[in-house]
Amino acid sequence: MAKMEVKTSLLDNMIGVGDMVLLEPLNEETFINNLKKRFDHNEIYTYIGSVVVSVNPYRSLPIYSPEKVEDYRNRNFYELSPHIFALSDEAYRSLRDQDKDQCILITGESGAGKTEASKLVMSYVAAVCGKGAEVNQVKEQLLQSNPVLEAFGNAKTVRNDNSSRFGKYMDIEFDFKGDPLGGVISNYLLEKSRVVKQPRGERNFHVFYQLLSGASEELLDKLTLERDFSRYNYLSLDSAKVNGVDDAANFRTVRNAMQIVGFLDHEAESVLEVVAAVLKLGNIEFKPESRVNGLDESKIKDKNELKEICELTGIDQSVLERAFSFRTVEAKQEKVSTTLNVAQAYYARDALAKNLYSRLFSWLVNRINESIKAQTKVRKKVMGVLDIYGFEIFENADNSFEQFIINYCNEKLQQIFIELTLKEEQEEYVREGIEWTHIDYFNNAIICDLIENNTNGILAMLDEECLRPGTVTDETFLEKLNQVCATHQHFESRMSKSSRFLNDTSLPHSCFRIQHYAGKVLYQVEGFVDKNNDLLYRDLSQAMWKAGHTLIKSLFPEGNPAKINLKRPPTAGSQFKASVATLMKNLQTKNPNYIRCIKPNDKKAARIFSEALVCHQIRYLGLLENVRVRRAGYAFRQAYEPCLERYKMLCKQTWPHWKGPARAGVEVLFNELEIPVEEYSFGRSKIFIRNPRTLFKLEDLRKQRLEDLATLIQKIYRGWKCRTHFLLMKKSQIVIAAWYRRYAQQKRYQQIKSSALVIQSYIRGWKARKILRELKHRKRCEEAATTIAAYWHGTQVRREYRKFFRANAGKKIYEFTLQRIVQKYFLEMKNKMPSLSPVDKNWPPRPYLFLDSTHKELKRIFHLWRCKKYRDQFTDQQKLIYEEKLEASELFKDKKALYPSSVGQPFQGAYLEINKNPKYKKLKDAIEEKIIIAEVVNKINRANGKSTSRIFLLTNNNLLLADQKSGQIKSEVPLVDVTKVSMSSQNDGFFAVHLKEGSEAASKGDFLFSSDHLIEMATKLYRTTLSQTKQKLNIEISDEFLVQFRQDKVCVKFIQGNQKNGSVPTCKRKNNRLLEVAVP
């Protein structure tokens, strides 16, 4: 399919027929040819209604990418090409949205791809369900359980390099949102006989080869194993290596998967120790010995292997050795011990190995279930995935007890498949209101009854033979079958009462044949009784229970002497029958989904399609019968909306849009096409088409109509394209013409303009030259007249001047002399100028008395000039400092005795460095304005005259007092409320800040402070108040002034006195109206 193509139905671009229900004509040959055609085009999936038929491609195909997962996500089942993802999505959405438990049944013979199909189903469900750490962990554990079970339960066979030798059913549990919560795995009939013997060309279970290939040298030494496969009798050597299989890498994968699933380190080590013990059991060999009483007994040839097994499992060597040589039979209160001959000893060894491995596998499944089970107790939705062995038919009568059990399971699955398929078909007919007609089909219940009947079924008779006293052999079992089942139409035997098979040379005497739904199968009766008994001597069970190995001990609970049960354990056949019954009961409670897997060839090679092999599988899978059941009534059904959307172009009334109900549109469409009414039927939500020919006729009409529509679209598109091209060319021509005309006019205009400029320049040049000549002539005339007049006036003046020369000579000489003296004076002053320092008072003496006023004025001007030069050198900050100093001079000079000592001290303002000191961080954060003064002052207590340290802060708008230790603001006074500052004329730092009466700040009265920087603080307070209020602050300098303390006015009086503490002024409250400050 092209990359840009959109596919909306499996009928689009169909290779062959995507749904076998639509195959016409329907027979075995067309069925196989359709599969082959699709297989050759890499279309390995085909539908039979809702059943997916999968043909194993034996190679990787690019149809399982994340993009493919998104393509099939939330899509209708028949919307895209047949795919296993479509079935998985249908099952998952039915479970999530309709709350229906689902099961996916995957069947087919060994090598058909059942295991891979189950992996694809699980991977798809894991990809489309929810996300999150916990959900991802559950998904990862469910997916990683597969490598563990494959390693212990799969093996290489002649048909499949990774054949499942056990049946697996997994219930995946979901919550109401469709997110996985966990799962439960059930296993069926592990082929444990493979542990001790493998057919030619096959291998034992994967884990044995993976352990020897991938384990580290340290682990092998711990398990006392060697890498050489030939060292172990239980491993076949002719197929030990498989092409394309890396056992070492797979071993690492299994170990990692066990860790993800939740196996602890010591549990994984215990499992490998049991595997190693099974390997070593095969190396124990026996030799015959005769006793005195003439009975034969067996002895172990080489006890080194036995010793290593005992060390590995923690079993007493003597106990295990006796268990291989003797058998104890208990009956009521009696115990009888008998020796085992060599054959019996080998049987006991193999039985122990098979039981040990089989029970280990069951323990693994239970351990995985503990890890992946749902942890919550909420109501769960369940999707079951059944991956179980397919129908098996070996040639040359190699079919034994295992094949009989497997084929019995497949009979049951075929039975439930037919029943559920018919049930689903009938339910849809009833749901859609279509009349249901009876469908004839082969019911294999008679075959299931032949095998499982409780009184005269084959399994019941096999159990009866195993349990009856006396000599029991496979021959006696066959004789019993001949007696009971001889008249059954699906049972055949040479020794049956009926003589119709006496001359059938294809039927050996030691065999019987059953007519299964998939064909006749010849079973070799040898081994039926022993395999059904599955007998493990009690001595071996007790020896295993005595093991120091915790895992092995837990595998054999019946070996506990305190729990001896003389009751015979159930047979393998009865156990499997019960398991199958439980499985069938489980499947009948769920909505079924089927995947039928087909193996295209026996060579396990890509691109090879063996029609004979495929035909054989089609027969025993009952696929043709499945198609007939599906199309017995109506071969095709589709919802009205997609049907109308697909075929609406075939009718003028429904094309291009139908505005009524979809069903009415389909009725109009089918009436217009004159389709016979017996060929279709209208359901409640779907149209049912009886014959595939009708559907193909609709498809042919649709294809032809689409071609016509494509031609029409092409015609309209070509016309639109040509018109668009013409209009574009026309528009382009107009634009080009306009631009050309514009260019031509611009060029012509530039030529005219340049010509006009040239003419203008020539005319202007001519006029300018003419005017220049006239001006030059006029100038020469004026110069000539001026020269003549000058000479004439000079002559006249000289004549007149001679008369007065003598009378004015003295005056002229005096003026000249005076001018020369002044000139000399200025030149001498230039060289005698003092320095540019404004404080330099030197000035040169005057040379002449008449220059006294000039000399003083010059001195004044020079002093002003050098003061200006000096001021021009100041920065803005220096100017501010000098302005403040000047302001202080005007306020306090000759008024305050403290002033002269403050002249040489620079005004710093911020003495506390509040911005840098972390102690005052809280105070700094509380003040948003610029701080002008930050100084510690002594606040005079109004009551007793004692002082308290406070931080005095002056900002642009406020005066603040803060606690020196904590930095907490105690008082805040707006500058507009400050009316006057009072201080004495003496050499002290006391000053009072008077507040406006009635203001909030004046509630406690005026402030009385003492500071070392009184002049600076008063000056800055004066300047700041003037700047903010535009009014001068009253500075009162007096040795007595009044201060308002709450409601009282107190007189502050400054007196001279001797101080006890040196030169520090002291303050003392004399009475309620007087406060004396003693100044030294």
PDB file of C-alpha atoms in Angstrom, residues 195 204-205 207-209 211-212 220 223-226 228-229 231-235 272-284 305 309 312 349 353 356-357:
ATOM      1  CA  VAL A 195      13.760 -35.143  30.230  1.00  0.00           C
ATOM      2  CA  ASN A 204      15.941 -31.800  25.668  1.00  0.00           C
ATOM      3  CA  PHE A 205      14.451 -28.667  27.252  1.00  0.00           C
ATOM      4  CA  VAL A 207      17.427 -24.726  30.025  1.00  0.00           C
ATOM      5  CA  PHE A 208      19.913 -27.622  30.111  1.00  0.00           C
ATOM      6  CA  TYR A 209      21.825 -26.330  27.080  1.00  0.00           C
ATOM      7  CA  LEU A 211      22.966 -23.505  31.602  1.00  0.00           C
ATOM      8  CA  LEU A 212      25.983 -25.365  30.208  1.00  0.00           C
ATOM      9  CA  LEU A 220      29.606 -24.372  36.810  1.00  0.00           C
ATOM     10  CA  LEU A 223      27.152 -26.901  40.446  1.00  0.00           C
ATOM     11  CA  THR A 224      29.963 -29.423  39.593  1.00  0.00           C
ATOM     12  CA  LEU A 225      29.022 -29.270  35.903  1.00  0.00           C
ATOM     13  CA  GLU A 226      31.096 -29.270  32.690  1.00  0.00           C
ATOM     14  CA  ASP A 228      30.708 -30.617  27.330  1.00  0.00           C
ATOM     15  CA  PHE A 229      27.212 -31.828  26.363  1.00  0.00           C
ATOM     16  CA  ARG A 231      29.180 -35.769  29.453  1.00  0.00           C
ATOM     17  CA  TYR A 232      25.451 -36.093  30.159  1.00  0.00           C
ATOM     18  CA  ASN A 233      23.319 -39.047  29.081  1.00  0.00           C
ATOM     19  CA  TYR A 234      20.063 -37.086  29.166  1.00  0.00           C
ATOM     20  CA  LEU A 235      21.259 -34.679  26.423  1.00  0.00           C
ATOM     21  CA  LEU A 272      19.677 -24.097  38.791  1.00  0.00           C
ATOM     22  CA  GLU A 273      20.840 -26.576  41.422  1.00  0.00           C
ATOM     23  CA  VAL A 274      17.746 -28.699  40.769  1.00  0.00           C
ATOM     24  CA  VAL A 275      18.405 -28.533  37.005  1.00  0.00           C
ATOM     25  CA  ALA A 276      21.987 -29.639  37.610  1.00  0.00           C
ATOM     26  CA  ALA A 277      20.775 -32.516  39.824  1.00  0.00           C
ATOM     27  CA  VAL A 278      18.439 -33.697  37.027  1.00  0.00           C
ATOM     28  CA  LEU A 279      21.345 -33.645  34.559  1.00  0.00           C
ATOM     29  CA  LYS A 280      23.510 -35.666  36.908  1.00  0.00           C
ATOM     30  CA  LEU A 281      20.773 -38.245  37.568  1.00  0.00           C
ATOM     31  CA  GLY A 282      21.094 -39.348  33.972  1.00  0.00           C
ATOM     32  CA  ASN A 283      24.755 -40.244  34.549  1.00  0.00           C
ATOM     33  CA  ILE A 284      23.961 -42.750  37.322  1.00  0.00           C
ATOM     34  CA  GLU A 305      27.976 -38.905  40.432  1.00  0.00           C
ATOM     35  CA  ILE A 309      24.121 -35.169  43.583  1.00  0.00           C
ATOM     36  CA  LEU A 312      24.259 -30.579  45.673  1.00  0.00           C
ATOM     37  CA  ARG A 349      16.057 -43.142  38.222  1.00  0.00           C
ATOM     38  CA  ALA A 353      14.296 -37.234  37.082  1.00  0.00           C
ATOM     39  CA  LEU A 356      11.809 -33.700  39.859  1.00  0.00           C
ATOM     40  CA  TYR A 357      11.786 -31.635  36.665  1.00  0.00           C
TER      41      TYR A 357
END
